[in-house]
Short mmCIF file of C-alpha atoms in Angstrom, two decimals:
data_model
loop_
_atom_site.label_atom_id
_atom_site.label_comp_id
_atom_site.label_asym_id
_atom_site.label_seq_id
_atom_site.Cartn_x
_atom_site.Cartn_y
_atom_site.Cartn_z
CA UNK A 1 124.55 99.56 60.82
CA UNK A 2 121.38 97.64 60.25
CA UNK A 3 121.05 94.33 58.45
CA UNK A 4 119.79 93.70 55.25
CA UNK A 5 116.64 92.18 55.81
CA UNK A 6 114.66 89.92 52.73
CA UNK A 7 111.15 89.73 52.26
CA UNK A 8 110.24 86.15 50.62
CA UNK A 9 107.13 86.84 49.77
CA UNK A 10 107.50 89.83 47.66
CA UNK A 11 111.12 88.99 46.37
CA UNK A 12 112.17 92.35 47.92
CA UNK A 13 115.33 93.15 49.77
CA UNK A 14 114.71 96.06 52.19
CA UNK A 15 117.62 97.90 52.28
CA UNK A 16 119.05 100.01 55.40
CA UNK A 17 119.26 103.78 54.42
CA UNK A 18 123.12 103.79 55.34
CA UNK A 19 124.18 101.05 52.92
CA UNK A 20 124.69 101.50 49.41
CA UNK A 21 121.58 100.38 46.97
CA UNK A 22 124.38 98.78 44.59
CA UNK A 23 125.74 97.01 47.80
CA UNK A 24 122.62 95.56 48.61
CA UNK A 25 121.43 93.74 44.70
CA UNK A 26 124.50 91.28 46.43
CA UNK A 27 123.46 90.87 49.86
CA UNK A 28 127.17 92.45 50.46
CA UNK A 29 127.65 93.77 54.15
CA UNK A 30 129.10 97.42 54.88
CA UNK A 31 132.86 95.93 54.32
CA UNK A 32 132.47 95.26 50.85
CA UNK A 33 129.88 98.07 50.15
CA UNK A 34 132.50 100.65 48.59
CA UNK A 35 133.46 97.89 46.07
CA UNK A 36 130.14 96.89 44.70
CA UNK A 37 129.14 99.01 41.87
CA UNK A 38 129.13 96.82 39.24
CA UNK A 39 126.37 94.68 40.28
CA UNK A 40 123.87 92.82 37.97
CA UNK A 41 120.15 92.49 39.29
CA UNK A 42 116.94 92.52 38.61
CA UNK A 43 115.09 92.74 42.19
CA UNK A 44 112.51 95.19 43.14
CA UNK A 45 114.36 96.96 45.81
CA UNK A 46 112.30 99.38 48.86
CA UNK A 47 114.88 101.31 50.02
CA UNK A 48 113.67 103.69 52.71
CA UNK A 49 115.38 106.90 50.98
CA UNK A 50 115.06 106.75 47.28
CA UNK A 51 111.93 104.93 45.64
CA UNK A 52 111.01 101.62 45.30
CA UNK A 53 112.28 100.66 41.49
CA UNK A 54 113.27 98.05 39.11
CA UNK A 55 116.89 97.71 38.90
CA UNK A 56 117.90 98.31 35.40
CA UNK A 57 121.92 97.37 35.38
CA UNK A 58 122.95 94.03 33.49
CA UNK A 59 122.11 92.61 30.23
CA UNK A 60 117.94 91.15 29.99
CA UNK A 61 116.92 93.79 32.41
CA UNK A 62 113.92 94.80 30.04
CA UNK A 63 112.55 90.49 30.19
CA UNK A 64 113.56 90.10 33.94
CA UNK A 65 110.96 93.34 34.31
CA UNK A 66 108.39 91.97 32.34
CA UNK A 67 109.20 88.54 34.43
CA UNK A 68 108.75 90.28 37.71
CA UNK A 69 105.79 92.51 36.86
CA UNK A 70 103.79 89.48 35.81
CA UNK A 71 104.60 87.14 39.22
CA UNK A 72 103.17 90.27 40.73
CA UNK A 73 100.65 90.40 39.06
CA UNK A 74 99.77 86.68 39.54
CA UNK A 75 100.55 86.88 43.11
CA UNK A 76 97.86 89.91 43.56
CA UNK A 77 94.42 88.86 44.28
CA UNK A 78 91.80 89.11 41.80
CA UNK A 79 89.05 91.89 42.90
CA UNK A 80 85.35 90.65 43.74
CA UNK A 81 82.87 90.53 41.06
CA UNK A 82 79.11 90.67 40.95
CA UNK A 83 79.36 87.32 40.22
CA UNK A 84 80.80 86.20 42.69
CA UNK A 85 78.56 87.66 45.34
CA UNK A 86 75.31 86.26 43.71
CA UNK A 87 76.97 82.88 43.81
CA UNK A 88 77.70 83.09 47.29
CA UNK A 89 74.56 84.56 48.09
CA UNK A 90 72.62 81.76 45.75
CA UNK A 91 70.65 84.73 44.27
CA UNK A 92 70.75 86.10 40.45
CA UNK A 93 72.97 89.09 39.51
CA UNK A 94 70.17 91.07 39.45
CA UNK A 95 68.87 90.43 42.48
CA UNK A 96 72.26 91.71 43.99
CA UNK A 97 72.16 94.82 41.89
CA UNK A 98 68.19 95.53 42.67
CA UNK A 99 69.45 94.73 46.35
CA UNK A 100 72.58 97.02 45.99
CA UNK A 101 70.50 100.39 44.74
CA UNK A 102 67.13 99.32 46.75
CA UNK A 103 67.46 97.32 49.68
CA UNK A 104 63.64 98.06 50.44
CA UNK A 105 62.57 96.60 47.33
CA UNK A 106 63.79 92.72 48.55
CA UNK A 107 63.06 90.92 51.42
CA UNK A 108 65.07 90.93 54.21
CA UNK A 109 65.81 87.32 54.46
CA UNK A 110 67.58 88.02 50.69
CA UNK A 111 69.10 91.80 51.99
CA UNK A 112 70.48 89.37 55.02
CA UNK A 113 72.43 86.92 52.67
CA UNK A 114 73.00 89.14 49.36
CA UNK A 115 75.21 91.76 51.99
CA UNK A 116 76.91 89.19 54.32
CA UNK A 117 78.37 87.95 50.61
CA UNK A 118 79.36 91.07 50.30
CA UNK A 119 81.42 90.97 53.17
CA UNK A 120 82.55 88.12 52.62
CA UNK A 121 84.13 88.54 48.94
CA UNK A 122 84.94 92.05 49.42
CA UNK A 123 82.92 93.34 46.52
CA UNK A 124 83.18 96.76 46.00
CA UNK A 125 80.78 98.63 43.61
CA UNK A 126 81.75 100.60 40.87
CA UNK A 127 79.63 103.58 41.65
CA UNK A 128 81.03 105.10 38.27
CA UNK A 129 79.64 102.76 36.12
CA UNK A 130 76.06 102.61 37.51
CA UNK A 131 75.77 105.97 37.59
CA UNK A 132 76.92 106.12 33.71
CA UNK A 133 74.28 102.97 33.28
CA UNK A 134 71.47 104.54 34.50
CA UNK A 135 72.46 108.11 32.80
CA UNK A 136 72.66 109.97 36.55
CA UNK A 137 75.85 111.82 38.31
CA UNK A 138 73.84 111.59 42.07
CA UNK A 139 75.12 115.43 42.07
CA UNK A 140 73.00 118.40 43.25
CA UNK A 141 73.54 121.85 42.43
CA UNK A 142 72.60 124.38 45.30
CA UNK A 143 72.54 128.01 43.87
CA UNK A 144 73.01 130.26 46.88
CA UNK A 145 73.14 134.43 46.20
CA UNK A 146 75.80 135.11 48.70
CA UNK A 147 77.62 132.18 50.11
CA UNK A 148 79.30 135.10 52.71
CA UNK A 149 76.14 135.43 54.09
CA UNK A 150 75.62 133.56 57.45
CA UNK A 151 72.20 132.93 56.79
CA UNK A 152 73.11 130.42 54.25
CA UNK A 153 75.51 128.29 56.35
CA UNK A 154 72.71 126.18 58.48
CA UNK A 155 70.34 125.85 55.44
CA UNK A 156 73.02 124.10 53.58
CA UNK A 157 73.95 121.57 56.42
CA UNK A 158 69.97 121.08 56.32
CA UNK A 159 70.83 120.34 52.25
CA UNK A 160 73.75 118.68 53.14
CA UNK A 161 72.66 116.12 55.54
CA UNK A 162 69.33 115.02 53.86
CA UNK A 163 71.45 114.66 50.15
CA UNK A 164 74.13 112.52 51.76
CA UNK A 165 71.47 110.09 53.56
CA UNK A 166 70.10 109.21 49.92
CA UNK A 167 73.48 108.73 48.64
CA UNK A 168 73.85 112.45 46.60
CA UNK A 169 76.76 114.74 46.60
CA UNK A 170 76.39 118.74 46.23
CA UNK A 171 77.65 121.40 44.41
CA UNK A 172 77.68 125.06 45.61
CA UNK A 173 77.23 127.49 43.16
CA UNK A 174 77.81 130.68 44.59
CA UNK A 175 76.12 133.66 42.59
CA UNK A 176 77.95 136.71 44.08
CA UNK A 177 79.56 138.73 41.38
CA UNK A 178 79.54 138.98 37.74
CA UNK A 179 76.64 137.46 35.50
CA UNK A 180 79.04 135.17 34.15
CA UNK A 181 79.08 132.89 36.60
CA UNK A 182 75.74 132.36 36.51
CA UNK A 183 75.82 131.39 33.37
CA UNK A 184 78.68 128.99 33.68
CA UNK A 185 76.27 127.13 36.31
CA UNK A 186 73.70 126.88 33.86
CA UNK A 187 75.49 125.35 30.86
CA UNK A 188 77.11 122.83 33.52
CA UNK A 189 73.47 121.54 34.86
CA UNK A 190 72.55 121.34 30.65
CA UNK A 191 75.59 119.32 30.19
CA UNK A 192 73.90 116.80 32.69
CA UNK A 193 76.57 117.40 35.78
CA UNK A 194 73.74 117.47 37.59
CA UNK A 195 70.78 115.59 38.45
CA UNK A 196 68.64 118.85 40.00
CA UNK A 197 68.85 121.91 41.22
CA UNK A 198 68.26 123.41 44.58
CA UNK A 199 67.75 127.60 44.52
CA UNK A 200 68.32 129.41 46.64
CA UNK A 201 68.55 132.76 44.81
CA UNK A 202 64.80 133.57 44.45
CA UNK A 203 64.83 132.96 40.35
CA UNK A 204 65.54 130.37 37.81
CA UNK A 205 69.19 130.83 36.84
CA UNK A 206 70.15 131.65 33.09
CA UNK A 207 72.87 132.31 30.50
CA UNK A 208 72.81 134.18 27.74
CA UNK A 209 70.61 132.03 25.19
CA UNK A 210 68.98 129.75 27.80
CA UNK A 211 68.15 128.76 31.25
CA UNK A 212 67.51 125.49 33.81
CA UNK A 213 64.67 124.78 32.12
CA UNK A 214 66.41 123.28 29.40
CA UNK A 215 68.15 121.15 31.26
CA UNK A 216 65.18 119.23 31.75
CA UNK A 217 66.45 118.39 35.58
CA UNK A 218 64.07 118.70 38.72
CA UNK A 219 64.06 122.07 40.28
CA UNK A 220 63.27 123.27 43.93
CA UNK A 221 63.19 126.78 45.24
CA UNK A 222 64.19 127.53 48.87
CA UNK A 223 64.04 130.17 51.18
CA UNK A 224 63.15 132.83 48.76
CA UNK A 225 59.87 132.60 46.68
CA UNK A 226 59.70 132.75 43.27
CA UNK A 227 56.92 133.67 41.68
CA UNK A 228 54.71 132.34 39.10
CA UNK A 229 56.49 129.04 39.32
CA UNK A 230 54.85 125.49 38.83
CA UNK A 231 58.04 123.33 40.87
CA UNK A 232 58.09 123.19 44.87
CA UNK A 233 59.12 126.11 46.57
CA UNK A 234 59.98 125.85 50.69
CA UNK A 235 59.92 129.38 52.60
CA UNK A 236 58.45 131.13 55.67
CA UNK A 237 55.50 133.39 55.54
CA UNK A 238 57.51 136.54 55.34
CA UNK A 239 54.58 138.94 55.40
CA UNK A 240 53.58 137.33 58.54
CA UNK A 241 56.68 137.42 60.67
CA UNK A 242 57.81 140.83 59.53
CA UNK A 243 54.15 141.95 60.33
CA UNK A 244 54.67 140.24 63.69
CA UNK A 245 57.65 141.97 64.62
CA UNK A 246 56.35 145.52 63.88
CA UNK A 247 53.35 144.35 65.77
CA UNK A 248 55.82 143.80 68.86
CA UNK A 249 57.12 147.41 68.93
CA UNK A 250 53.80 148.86 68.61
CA UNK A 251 53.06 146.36 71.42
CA UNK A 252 55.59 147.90 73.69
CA UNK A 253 54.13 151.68 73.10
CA UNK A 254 56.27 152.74 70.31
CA UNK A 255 54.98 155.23 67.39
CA UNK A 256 58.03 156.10 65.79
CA UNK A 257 59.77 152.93 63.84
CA UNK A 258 61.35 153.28 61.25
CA UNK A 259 62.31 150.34 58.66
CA UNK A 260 65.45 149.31 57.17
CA UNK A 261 64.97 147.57 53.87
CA UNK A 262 66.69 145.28 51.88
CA UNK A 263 67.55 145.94 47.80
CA UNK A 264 64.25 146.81 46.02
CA UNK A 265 64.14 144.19 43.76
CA UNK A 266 64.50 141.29 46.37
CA UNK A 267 61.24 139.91 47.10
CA UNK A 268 62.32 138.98 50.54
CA UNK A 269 62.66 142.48 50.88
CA UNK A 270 59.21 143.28 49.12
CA UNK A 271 57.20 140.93 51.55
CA UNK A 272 58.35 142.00 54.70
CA UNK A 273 57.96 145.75 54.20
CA UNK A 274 54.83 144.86 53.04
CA UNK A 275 54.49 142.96 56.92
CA UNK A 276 55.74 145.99 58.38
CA UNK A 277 53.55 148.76 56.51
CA UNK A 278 50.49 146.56 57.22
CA UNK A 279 51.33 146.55 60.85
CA UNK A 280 51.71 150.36 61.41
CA UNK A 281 48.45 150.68 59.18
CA UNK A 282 46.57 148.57 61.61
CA UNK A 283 47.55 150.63 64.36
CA UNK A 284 47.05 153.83 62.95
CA UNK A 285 50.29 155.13 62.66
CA UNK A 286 51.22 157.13 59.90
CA UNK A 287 54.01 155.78 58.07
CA UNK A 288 57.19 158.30 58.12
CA UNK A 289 58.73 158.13 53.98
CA UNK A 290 61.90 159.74 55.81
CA UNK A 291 62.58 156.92 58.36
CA UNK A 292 62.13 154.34 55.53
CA UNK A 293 66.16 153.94 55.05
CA UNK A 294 67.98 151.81 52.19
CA UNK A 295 69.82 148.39 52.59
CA UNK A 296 71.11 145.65 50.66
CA UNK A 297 71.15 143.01 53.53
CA UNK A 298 74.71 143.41 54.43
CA UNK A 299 76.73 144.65 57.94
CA UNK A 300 78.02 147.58 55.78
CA UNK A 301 74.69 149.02 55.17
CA UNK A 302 73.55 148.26 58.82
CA UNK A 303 76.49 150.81 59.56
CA UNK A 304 75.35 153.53 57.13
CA UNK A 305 71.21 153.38 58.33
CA UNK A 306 73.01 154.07 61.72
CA UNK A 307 74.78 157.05 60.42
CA UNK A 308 71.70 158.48 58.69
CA UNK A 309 69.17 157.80 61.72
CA UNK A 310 72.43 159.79 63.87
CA UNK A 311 72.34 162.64 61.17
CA UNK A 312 68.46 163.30 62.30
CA UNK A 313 68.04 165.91 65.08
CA UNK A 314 67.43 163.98 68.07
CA UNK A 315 63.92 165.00 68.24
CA UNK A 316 63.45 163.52 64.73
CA UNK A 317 64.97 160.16 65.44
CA UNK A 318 62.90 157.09 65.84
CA UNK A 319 62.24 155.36 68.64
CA UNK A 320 62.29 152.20 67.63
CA UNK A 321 63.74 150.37 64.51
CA UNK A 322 62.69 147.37 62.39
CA UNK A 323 65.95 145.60 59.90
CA UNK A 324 64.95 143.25 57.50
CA UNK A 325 67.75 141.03 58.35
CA UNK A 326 69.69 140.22 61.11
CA UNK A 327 73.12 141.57 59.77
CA UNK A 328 72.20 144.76 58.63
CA UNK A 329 70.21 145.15 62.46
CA UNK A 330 73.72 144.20 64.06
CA UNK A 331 75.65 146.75 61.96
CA UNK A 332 73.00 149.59 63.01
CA UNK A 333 73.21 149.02 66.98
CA UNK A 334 77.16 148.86 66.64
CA UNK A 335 77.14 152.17 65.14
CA UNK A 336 74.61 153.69 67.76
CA UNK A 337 77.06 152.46 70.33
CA UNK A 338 80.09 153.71 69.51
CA UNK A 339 78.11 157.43 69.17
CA UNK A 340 77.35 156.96 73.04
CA UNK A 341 73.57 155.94 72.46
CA UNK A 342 72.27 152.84 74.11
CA UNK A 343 70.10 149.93 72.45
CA UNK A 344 67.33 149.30 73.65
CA UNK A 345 67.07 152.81 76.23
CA UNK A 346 67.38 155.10 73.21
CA UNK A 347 66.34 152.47 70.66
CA UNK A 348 64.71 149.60 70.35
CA UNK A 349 65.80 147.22 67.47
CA UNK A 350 64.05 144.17 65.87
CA UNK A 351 66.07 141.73 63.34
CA UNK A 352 64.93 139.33 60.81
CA UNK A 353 66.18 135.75 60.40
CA UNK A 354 68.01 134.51 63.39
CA UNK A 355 71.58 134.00 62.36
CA UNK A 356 73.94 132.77 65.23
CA UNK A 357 75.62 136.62 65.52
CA UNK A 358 72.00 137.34 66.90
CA UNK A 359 72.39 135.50 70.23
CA UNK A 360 75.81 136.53 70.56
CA UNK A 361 76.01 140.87 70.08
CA UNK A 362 75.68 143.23 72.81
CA UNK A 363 72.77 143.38 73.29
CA UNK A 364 71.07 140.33 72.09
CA UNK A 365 68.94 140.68 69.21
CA UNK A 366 64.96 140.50 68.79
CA UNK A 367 64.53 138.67 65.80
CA UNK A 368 62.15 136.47 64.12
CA UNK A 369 64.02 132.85 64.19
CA UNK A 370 63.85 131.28 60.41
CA UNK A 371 63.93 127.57 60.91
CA UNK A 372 67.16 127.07 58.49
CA UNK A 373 68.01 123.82 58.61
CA UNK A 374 64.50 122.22 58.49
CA UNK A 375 64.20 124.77 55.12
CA UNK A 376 67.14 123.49 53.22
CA UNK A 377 66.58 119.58 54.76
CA UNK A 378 62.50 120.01 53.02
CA UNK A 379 63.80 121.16 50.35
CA UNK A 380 66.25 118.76 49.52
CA UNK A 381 64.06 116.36 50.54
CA UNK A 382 61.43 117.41 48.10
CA UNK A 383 64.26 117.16 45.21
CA UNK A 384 65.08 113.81 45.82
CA UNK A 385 61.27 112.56 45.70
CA UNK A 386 61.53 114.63 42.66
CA UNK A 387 64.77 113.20 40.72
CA UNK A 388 63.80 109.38 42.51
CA UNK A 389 59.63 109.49 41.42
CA UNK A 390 59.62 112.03 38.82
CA UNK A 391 56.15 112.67 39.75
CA UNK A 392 54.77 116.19 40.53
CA UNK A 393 54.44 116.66 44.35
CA UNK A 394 50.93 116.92 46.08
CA UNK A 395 51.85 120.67 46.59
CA UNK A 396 53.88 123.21 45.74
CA UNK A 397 53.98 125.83 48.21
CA UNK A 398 55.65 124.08 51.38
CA UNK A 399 55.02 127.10 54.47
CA UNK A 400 57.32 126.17 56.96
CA UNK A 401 56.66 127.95 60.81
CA UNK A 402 58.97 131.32 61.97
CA UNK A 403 58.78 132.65 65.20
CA UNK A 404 59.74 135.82 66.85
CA UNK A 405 62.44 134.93 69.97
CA UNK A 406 62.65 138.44 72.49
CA UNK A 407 65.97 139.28 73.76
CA UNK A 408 67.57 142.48 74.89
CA UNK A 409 66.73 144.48 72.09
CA UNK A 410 63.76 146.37 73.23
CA UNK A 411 62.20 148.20 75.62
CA UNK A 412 59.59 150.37 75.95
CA UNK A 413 60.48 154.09 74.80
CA UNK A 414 61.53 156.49 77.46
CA UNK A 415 58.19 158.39 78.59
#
């Protein structure tokens, strides 16, 4: 058995875990253990099985509590104040807060000695209490449509990384599903749990009776445009690229593309069939209403424009094919497969976006690369000169360079 061991600093005893707590208030060994529950004490015991406590046997156990609680509390030392650094440092208080918040605002001779007092005293912030001083929560809200959608995963670390260099944390507010949650976004930015908002989502968000606006916080749009807005907006030129792509099958000698769209309403969707009908119009190809197939911008309905181009007789069937995003392209060429065509040989296939999956399928997928991280890292860049200035920026519409990256896609059609 081990020996009892005392800690004169603390005023503990730390007791073994196979001798008796009762035995222990005595400093009895093991022999005299079974005969020691009767035991008056008042020592804070740390016994490695049950939890460290107060003994509460014998009569003034409630004042020898109090007694010990307060040598604690003397013994304890005090935390750092502001104070205490600007003393050390020889500066004012406020030239430790100013230095604190904006280091670039003081000279570096003061930045030099306000932070090495710092170190020295141990001071420690209270982040909670500035914040509630200067009325701000150094929170953003990023409103993303589909957080399931890979897309979305390298534009937030873009967000991510830019927001935690300044100091701001990030809230994800994921809009798939009912309107409700929406709305429960909203009224949480107008309650000021946010300092701006970051959208993703191609519109301003609302609830029932009212919408960001009236939360008075800075708002940027990413990714998707929104139009008729006054506040920055950071995309690609959609039109462009998607014209660009179609441009590359018509390049390679094909006449018969057909398009798989995103939902109607999205104007993602609305600018790059707009890219792809100007395209086959400056070619002078007649565009086919048949081979025009619905989407949503999911795998799912990848697999069903599949099915519907395999329904066509085969001397109907395109020969090459155009997918507004990268997901719904991947579900189309595994559903060719597995009916015993071959991509590109039988048809050629052209994504949109450049999501990881794209580099990775069989075969590789023609896409036009989105630069995603450099969107959401401008755009949360642009919020922060927003929330820090509160000036309007020089511009609003921030174009951002997409390219088109050939894989193993496509071919030229079979002569």
């Amino acid at each position: 058995m081990a020996a009892i061991a005392t800690d004169a600093n603390s005023a503990r005893f730390i007791i073994p875990p196979d001798l008796p707590l009762q035995a222990a208030c005595l400093g009895l060994g093991p022999e005299r253990a079974l005969n020691s529950f009767t035991c008056r004490c008042n020592r804070l015991h740390c016994h490695p099985i049950t939890s460290s406590t107060f003994c509460k046997r014998g009569d003034g156990g409630d004042r020898r509590d109090a007694e010990m609680a307060k040598r604690i509390r003397q013994i304890r030392p005090k935390a750092a104040k502001i104070a205490d650094v600007a003393q050390l440092a020889g500066v004012s208080v406020a030239t430790v807060s100013r230095t604190l918040a904006r280091p670039e605002v003081v000279t570096e001779e003061t930045r030099t000695r306000v932070l090495a007092a710092v170190r020295d005293t141990g001071y420690t912030p209270n982040i909670s209490a500035r914040n509630l001083r200067v009325r701000k929560t150094m929170v953003v809200l990023v409103a993303v449509p589909d957080i399931a959608n890979p897309f979305f995963a390298e534009v937030l670390q873009g967000i991510d990384d830019t927001l935690s260099a300044s100091g701001y944390g990030l809230i994800i507010a994921n809009l798939a599903g009912p309107p409700e949650k929406e709305a429960r976004y909203v009224d949480l930015v107008c309650a000021g749990q946010a300092d701006g908002v970051l959208l993703l989502c191609g519109h301003v968000m609302r609830s029932a009776d009212r919408d960001l606006r009236d939360a008075h916080v800075p708002l940027v749009a990413a990714c998707e445009h929104i139009p008729g807005e006054s506040f920055p907006q950071v995309t690609i030129d959609n039109v462009f690229a998607a014209r660009c792509a179609a441009r590359h099958l018509i390049d390679l000698g094909h006449t018969r593309i057909a398009y798989l769209s995103g939902p109607k309403s999205n104007i993602l969707e609305q600018q790059r069939l707009e890219g792809f009908r100007q395209a086959v119009r400056e070619a002078g190809i007649a565009v086919d209403a048949g081979l025009i197939l619905p989407g949503d911008f999911t795998f799912a309905t990848g697999v069903e424009g599949g099915r519907a181009l395999l329904a066509r007789a085969p001397k109907s069937r395109p020969t090459a094919l155009f997918a507004a995003n990268d997901e719904m392209a991947i579900g189309l060429i595994k559903t060719i497969h597995a009916a015993g065509l071959r991509v590109p040989k039988d048809l050629s296939v052209v994504g949109f976006d450049g999501i990881a999956y794209a580099d990775y399928c069989e075969p590789t997928l023609t896409t036009i690369v989105q630069p995603r991280r450099d969107l959401g890292a401008t755009a949360a860049a642009e919020l922060i000169a927003l929330m820090t200035t509160g000036k309007a920026p020089a511009r609003n519409e921030i174009r951002l360079p997409a390219s088109l990256v050939l894989r193993d896609s496509t071919c030229p059609p079979r002569a």
